[in-house]
Coordinates of N, CA and C in Angstrom, one line a residue:
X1 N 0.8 -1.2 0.0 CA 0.0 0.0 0.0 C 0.9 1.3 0.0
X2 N 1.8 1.1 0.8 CA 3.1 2.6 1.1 C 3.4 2.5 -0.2
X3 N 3.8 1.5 -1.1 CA 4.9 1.7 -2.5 C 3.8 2.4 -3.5
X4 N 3.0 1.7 -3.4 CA 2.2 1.9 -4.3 C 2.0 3.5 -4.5
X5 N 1.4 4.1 -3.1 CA 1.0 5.1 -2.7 C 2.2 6.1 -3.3
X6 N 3.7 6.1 -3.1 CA 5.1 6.5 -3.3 C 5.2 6.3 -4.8
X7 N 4.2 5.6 -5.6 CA 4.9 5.5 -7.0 C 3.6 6.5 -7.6
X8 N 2.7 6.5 -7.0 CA 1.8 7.2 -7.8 C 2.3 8.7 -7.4
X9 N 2.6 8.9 -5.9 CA 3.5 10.6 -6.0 C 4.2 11.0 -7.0
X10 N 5.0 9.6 -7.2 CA 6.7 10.1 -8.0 C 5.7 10.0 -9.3
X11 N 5.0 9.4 -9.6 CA 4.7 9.8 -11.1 C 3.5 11.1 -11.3
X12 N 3.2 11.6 -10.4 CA 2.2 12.6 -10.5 C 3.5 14.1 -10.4
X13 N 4.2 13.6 -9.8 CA 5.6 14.7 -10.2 C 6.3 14.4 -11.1
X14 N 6.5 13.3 -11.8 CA 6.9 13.8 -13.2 C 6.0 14.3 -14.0
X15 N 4.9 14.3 -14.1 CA 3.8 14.6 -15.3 C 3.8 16.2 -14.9
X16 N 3.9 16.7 -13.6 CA 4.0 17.9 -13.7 C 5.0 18.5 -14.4
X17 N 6.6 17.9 -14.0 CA 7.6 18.7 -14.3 C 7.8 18.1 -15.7
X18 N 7.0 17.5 -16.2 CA 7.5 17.6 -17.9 C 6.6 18.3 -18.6
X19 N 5.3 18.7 -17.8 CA 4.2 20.0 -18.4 C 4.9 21.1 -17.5
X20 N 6.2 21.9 -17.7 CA 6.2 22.9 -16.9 C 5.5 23.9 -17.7
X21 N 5.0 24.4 -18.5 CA 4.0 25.5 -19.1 C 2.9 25.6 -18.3
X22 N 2.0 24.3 -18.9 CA 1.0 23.9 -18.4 C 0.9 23.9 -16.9
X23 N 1.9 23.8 -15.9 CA 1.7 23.5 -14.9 C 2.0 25.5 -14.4
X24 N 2.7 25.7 -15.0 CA 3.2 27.2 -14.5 C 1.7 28.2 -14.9
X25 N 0.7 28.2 -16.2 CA -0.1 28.8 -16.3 C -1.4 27.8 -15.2
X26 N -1.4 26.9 -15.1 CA -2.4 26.4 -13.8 C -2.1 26.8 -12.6
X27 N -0.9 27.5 -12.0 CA -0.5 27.5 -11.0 C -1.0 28.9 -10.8
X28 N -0.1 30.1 -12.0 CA -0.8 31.8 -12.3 C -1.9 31.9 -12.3
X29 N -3.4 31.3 -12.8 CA -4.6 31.1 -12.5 C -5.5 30.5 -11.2
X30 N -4.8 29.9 -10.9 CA -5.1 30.0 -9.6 C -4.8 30.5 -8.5
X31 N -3.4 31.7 -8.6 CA -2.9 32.6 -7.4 C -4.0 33.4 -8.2
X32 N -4.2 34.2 -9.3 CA -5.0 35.1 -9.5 C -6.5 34.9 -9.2
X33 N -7.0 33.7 -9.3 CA -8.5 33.5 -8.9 C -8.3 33.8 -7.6
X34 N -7.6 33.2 -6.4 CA -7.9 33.2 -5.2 C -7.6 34.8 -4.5
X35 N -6.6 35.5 -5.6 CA -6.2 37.0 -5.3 C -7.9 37.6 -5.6
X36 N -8.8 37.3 -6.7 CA -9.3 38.0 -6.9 C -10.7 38.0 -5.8
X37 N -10.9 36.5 -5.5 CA -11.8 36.3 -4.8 C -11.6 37.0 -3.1
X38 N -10.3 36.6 -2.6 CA -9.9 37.7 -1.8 C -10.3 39.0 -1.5
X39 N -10.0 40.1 -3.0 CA -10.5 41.1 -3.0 C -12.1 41.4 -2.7
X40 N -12.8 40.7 -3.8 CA -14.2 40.9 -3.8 C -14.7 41.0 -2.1
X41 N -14.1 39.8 -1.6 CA -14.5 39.1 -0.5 C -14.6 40.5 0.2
X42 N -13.4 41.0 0.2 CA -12.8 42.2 1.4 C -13.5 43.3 0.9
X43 N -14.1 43.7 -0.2 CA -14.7 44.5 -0.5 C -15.9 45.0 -0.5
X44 N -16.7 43.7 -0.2 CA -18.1 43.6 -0.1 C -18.2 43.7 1.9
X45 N -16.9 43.1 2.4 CA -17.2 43.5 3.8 C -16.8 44.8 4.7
X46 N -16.0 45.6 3.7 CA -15.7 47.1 4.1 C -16.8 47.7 3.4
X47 N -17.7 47.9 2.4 CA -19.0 48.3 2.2 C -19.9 48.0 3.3
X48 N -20.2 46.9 3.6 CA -21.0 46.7 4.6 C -20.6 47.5 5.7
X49 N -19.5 46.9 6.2 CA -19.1 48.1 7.5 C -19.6 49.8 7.0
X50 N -18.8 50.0 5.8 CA -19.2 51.6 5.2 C -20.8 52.1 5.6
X51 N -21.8 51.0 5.2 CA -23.2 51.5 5.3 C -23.5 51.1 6.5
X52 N -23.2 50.5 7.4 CA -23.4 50.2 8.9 C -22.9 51.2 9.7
X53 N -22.2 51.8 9.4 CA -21.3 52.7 10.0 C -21.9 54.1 9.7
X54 N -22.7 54.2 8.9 CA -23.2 55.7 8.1 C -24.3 56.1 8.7
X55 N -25.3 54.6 8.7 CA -26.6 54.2 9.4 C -26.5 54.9 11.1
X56 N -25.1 54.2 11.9 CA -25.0 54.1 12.9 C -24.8 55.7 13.5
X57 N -24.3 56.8 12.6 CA -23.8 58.1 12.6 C -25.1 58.8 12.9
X58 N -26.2 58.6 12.3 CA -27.9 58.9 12.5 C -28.7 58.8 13.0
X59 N -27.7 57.9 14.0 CA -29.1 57.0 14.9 C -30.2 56.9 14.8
X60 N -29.7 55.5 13.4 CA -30.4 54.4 12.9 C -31.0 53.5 13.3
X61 N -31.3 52.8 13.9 CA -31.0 51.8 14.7 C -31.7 50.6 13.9
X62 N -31.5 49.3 14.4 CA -31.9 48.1 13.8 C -33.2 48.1 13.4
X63 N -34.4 48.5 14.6 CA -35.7 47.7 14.4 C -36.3 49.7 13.7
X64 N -35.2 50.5 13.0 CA -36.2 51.7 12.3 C -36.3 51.2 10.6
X65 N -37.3 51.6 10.7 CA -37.6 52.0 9.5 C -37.3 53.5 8.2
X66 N -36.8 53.5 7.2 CA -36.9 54.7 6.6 C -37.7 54.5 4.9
X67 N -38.7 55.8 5.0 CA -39.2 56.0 4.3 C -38.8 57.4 3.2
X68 N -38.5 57.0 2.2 CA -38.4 57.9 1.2 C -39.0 58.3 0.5
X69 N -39.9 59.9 0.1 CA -41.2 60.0 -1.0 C -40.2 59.7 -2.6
X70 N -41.3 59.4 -3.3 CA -40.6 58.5 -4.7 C -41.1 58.8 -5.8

């Protein structure tokens, strides 16, 4: 079970390092997805804070209501 386990490593690392292209553009696309998902992520939770924090400056509070004429 260990050898076996040890041969399928060693051959899952050659197939990489003989696709070095392939493996180097799989690698750049996924530092870039995870960078970008990062951002969004952090972005959408400093907005929230922004409008929580805007709310909170007017004493807003949770259970008010606001009505706007339209």
């Amino acid at each position: 079970m260990k050898n076996s386990f040890l041969q399928f490593l060693k051959d899952i690392l050659k197939e990489l390092f003989s696709n070095k292209v392939n493996s180097f553009f799989m690698f750049l696309a996924l530092t870039i997805s995870l960078i970008a998902l990062n951002t969004i992520y952090s972005l959408g939770l400093s907005a929230k804070k922004q409008v929580l924090d805007s709310l909170a400056s007017v004493q807003f509070g949770k259970d008010a209501m606001l009505i706007l004429a339209g």
